[in-house]
PDB file of C-alpha atoms in Angstrom:
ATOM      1  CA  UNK A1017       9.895  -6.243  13.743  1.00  0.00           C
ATOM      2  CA  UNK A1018       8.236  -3.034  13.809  1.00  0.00           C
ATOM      3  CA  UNK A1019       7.731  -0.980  16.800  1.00  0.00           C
ATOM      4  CA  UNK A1020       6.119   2.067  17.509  1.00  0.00           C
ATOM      5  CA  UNK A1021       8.411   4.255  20.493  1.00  0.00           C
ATOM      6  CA  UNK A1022       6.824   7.359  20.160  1.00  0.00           C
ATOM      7  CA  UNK A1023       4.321   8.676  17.253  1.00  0.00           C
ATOM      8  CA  UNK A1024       1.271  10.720  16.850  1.00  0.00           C
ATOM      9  CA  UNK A1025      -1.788   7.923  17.037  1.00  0.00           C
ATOM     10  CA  UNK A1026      -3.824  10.076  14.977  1.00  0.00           C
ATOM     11  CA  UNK A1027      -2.103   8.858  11.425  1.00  0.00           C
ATOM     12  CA  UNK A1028      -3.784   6.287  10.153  1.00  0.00           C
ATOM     13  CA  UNK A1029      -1.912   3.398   8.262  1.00  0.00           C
ATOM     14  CA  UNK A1030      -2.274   2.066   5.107  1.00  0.00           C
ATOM     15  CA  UNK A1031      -3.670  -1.369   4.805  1.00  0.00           C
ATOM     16  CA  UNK A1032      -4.913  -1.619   1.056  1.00  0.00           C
ATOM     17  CA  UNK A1033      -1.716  -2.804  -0.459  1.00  0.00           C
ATOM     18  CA  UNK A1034       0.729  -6.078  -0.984  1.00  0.00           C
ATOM     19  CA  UNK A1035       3.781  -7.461  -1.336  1.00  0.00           C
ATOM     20  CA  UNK A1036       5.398  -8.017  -4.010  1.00  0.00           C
ATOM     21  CA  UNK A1037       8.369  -9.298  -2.669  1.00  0.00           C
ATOM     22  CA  UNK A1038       9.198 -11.479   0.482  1.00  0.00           C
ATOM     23  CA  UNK A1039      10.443  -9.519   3.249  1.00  0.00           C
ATOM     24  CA  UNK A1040      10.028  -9.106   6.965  1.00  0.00           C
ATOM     25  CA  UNK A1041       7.738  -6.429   9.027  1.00  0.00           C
ATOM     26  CA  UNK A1042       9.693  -3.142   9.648  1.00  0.00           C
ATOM     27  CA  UNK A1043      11.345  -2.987   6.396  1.00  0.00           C
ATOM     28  CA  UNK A1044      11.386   0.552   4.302  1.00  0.00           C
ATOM     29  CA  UNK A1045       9.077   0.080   1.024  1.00  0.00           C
ATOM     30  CA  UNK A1046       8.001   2.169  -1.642  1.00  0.00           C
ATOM     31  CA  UNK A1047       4.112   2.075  -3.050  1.00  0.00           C
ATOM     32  CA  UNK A1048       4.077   1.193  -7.031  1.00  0.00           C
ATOM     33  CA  UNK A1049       0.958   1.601  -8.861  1.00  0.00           C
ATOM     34  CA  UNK A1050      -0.309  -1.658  -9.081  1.00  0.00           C
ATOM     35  CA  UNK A1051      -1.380  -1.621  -5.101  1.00  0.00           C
ATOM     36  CA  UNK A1052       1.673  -3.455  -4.231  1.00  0.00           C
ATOM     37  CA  UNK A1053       4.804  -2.682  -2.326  1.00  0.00           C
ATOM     38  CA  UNK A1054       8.680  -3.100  -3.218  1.00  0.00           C
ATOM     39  CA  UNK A1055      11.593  -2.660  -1.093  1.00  0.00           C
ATOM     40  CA  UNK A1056      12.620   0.173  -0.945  1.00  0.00           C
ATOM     41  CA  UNK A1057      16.071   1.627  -2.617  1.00  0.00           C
ATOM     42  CA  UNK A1058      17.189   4.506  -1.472  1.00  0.00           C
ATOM     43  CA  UNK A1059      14.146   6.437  -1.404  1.00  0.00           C
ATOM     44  CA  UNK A1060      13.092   9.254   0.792  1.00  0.00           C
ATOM     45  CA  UNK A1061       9.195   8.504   0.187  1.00  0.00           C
ATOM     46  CA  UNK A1062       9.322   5.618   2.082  1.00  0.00           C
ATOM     47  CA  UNK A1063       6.738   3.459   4.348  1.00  0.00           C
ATOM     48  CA  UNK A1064       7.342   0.548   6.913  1.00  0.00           C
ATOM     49  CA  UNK A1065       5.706  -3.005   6.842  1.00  0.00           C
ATOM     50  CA  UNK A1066       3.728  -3.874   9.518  1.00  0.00           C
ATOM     51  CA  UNK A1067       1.343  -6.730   9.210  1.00  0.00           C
ATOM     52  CA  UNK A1068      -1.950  -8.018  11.172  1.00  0.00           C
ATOM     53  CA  UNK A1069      -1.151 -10.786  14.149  1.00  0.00           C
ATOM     54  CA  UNK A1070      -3.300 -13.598  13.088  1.00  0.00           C
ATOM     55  CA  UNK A1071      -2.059 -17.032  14.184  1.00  0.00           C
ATOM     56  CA  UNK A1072      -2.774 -20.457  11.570  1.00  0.00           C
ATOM     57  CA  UNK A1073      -2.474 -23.626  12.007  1.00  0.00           C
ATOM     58  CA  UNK A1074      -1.341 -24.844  15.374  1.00  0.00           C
ATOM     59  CA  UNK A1075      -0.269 -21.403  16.714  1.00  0.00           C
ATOM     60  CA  UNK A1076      -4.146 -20.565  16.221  1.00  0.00           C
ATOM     61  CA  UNK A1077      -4.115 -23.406  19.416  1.00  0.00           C
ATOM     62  CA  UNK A1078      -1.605 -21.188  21.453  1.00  0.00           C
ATOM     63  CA  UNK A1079      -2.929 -18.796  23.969  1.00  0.00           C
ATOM     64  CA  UNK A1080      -0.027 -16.647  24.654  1.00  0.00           C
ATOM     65  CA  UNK A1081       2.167 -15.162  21.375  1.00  0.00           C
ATOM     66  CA  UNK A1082       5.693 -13.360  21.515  1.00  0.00           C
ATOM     67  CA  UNK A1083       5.507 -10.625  19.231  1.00  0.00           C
ATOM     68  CA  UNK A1084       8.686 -12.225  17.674  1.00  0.00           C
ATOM     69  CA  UNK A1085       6.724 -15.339  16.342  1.00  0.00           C
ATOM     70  CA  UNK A1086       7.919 -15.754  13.037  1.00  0.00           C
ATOM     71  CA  UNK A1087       5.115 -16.016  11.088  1.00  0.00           C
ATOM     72  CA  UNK A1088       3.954 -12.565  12.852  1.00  0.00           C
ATOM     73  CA  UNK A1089       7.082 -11.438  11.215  1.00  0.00           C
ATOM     74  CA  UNK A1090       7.739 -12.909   7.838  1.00  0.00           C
ATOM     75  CA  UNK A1091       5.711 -11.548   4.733  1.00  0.00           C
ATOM     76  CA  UNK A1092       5.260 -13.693   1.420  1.00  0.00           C
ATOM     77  CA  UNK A1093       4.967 -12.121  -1.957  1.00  0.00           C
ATOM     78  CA  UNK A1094       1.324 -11.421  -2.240  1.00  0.00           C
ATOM     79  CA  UNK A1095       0.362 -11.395   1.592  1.00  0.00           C
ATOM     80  CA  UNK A1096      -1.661  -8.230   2.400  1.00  0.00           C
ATOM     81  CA  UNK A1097       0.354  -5.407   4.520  1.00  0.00           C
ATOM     82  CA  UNK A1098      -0.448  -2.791   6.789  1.00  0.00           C
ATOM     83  CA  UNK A1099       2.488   0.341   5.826  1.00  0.00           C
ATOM     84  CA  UNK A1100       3.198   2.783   8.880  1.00  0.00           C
ATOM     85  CA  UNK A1101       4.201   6.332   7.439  1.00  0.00           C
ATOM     86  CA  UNK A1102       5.930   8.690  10.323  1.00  0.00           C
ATOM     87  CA  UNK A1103       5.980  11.865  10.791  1.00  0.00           C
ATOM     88  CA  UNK A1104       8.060  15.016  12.121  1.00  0.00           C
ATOM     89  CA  UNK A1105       8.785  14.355  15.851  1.00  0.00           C
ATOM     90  CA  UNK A1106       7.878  10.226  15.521  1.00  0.00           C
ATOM     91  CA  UNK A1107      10.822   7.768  17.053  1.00  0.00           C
ATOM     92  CA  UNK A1108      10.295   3.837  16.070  1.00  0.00           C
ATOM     93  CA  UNK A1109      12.636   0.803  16.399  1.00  0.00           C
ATOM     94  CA  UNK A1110      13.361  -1.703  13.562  1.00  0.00           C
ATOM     95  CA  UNK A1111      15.416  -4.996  13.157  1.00  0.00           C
ATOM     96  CA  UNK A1112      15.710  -4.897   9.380  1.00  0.00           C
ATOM     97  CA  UNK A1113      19.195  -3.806   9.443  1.00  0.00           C
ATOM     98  CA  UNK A1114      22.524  -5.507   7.889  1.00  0.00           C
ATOM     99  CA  UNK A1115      24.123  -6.231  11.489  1.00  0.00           C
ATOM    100  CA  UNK A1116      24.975  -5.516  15.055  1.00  0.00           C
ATOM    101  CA  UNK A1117      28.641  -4.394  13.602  1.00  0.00           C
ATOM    102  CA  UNK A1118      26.597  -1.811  11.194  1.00  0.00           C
ATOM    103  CA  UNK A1119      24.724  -0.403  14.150  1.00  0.00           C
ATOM    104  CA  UNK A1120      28.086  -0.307  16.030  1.00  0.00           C
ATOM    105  CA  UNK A1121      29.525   1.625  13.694  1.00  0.00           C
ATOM    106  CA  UNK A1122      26.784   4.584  13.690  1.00  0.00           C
ATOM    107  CA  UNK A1123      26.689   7.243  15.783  1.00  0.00           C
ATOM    108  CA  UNK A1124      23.469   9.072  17.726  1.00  0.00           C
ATOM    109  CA  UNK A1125      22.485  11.566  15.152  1.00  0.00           C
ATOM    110  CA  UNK A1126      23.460  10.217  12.100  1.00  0.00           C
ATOM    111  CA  UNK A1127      21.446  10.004   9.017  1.00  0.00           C
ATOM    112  CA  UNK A1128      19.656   6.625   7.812  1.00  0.00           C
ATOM    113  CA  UNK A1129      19.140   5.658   4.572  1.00  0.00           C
ATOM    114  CA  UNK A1130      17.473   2.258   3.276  1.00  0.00           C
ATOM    115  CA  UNK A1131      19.008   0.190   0.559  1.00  0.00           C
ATOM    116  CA  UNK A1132      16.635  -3.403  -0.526  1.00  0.00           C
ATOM    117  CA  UNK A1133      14.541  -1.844   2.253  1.00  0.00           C
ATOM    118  CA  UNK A1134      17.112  -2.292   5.256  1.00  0.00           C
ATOM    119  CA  UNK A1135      18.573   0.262   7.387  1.00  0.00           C
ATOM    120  CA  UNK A1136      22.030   1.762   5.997  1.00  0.00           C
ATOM    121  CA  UNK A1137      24.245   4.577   7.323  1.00  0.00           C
ATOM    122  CA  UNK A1138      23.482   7.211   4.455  1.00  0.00           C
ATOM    123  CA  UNK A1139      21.980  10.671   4.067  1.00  0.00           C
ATOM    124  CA  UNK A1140      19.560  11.737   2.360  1.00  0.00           C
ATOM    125  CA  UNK A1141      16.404  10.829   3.914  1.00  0.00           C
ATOM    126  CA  UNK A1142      14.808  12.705   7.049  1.00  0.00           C
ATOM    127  CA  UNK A1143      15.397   9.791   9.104  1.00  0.00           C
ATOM    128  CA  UNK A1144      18.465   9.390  12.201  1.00  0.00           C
ATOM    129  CA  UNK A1145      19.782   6.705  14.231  1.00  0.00           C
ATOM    130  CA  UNK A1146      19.146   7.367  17.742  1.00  0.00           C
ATOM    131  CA  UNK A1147      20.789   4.197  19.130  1.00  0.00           C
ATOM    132  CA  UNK A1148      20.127   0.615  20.153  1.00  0.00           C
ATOM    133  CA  UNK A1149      17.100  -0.472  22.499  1.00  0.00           C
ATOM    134  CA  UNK A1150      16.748  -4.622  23.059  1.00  0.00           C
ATOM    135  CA  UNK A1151      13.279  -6.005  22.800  1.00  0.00           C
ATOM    136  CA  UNK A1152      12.898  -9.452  24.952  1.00  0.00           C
ATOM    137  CA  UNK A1153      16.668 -10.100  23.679  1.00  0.00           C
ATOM    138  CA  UNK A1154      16.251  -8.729  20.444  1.00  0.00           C
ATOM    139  CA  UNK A1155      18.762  -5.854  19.476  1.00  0.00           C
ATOM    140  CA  UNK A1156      16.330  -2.820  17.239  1.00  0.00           C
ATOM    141  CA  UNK A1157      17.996   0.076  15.629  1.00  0.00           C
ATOM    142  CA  UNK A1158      15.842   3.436  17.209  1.00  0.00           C
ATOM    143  CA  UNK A1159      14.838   5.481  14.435  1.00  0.00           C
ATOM    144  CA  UNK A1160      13.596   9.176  14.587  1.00  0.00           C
ATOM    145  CA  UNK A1161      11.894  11.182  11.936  1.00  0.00           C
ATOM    146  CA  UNK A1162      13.626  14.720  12.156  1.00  0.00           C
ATOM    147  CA  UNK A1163      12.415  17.655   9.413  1.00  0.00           C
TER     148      UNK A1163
END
């Protein structure tokens, strides 16, 4: 899960590329050459999955979706992606971390890093952990983009 908290509406997102791994919307990725995206290892160049809400098969019957449906969230290897890049000044939440104990252990202000494109205490990056927020019972690690 991917959400925007606070960001400048004017960037536009990237929605040209693929995956070429399974993972799940909100996790850090790197661009390779080949249009496709991996997860991302430790890399400070880094953009987060997002991917269009289109229900199939008998969701596509369902009027009302929680933005936690799992298809909305999972991506398969080859399944087109939309990649958020932030900017100075952005905040964003993200479950693609290792655990509730992880996030426990960090403090406000410490620095992020990403390792298999999930959220890791780490410097190196211009990304810091700015707490827990809960999204209809989810927990999501807040996320600010600081020069």
């Amino acid at each position: 899960m991917l959400r925007d908290i606070v960001v400048n509406g004017h960037n536009a997102a990237l929605a040209t590329y693929k995956a070429a791994v399974d993972m799940k919307t909100g996790m850090a990725v790197v661009k390779g050459t080949d249009n496709t995206v991996s997860l991302a290892a430790d890399a400070k160049d880094v953009f987060f999955v997002q991917k269009a809400r289109i229900p199939t098969g008998a969701n596509a019957a369902v009027l009302n979706h929680s933005d936690w449906l799992e298809e909305y969230n999972t991506v398969k290897a080859g399944d087109c992606v939309v990649l958020y890049k932030y900017q100075p000044g952005d905040l964003f939440a993200t479950d693609a971390f290792e655990s509730e104990d992880a996030l426990a252990s960090m403090d406000n202000g410490d620095g992020v890093t990403f390792a298999d494109g999930i959220l890791a205490a780490g410097d190196g990056t211009h990304y810091v952990f700015r707490g827990v927020i809960m999204d209809a019972g989810h927990p999501l690690a807040l996320i600010e983009y600081v020069e």
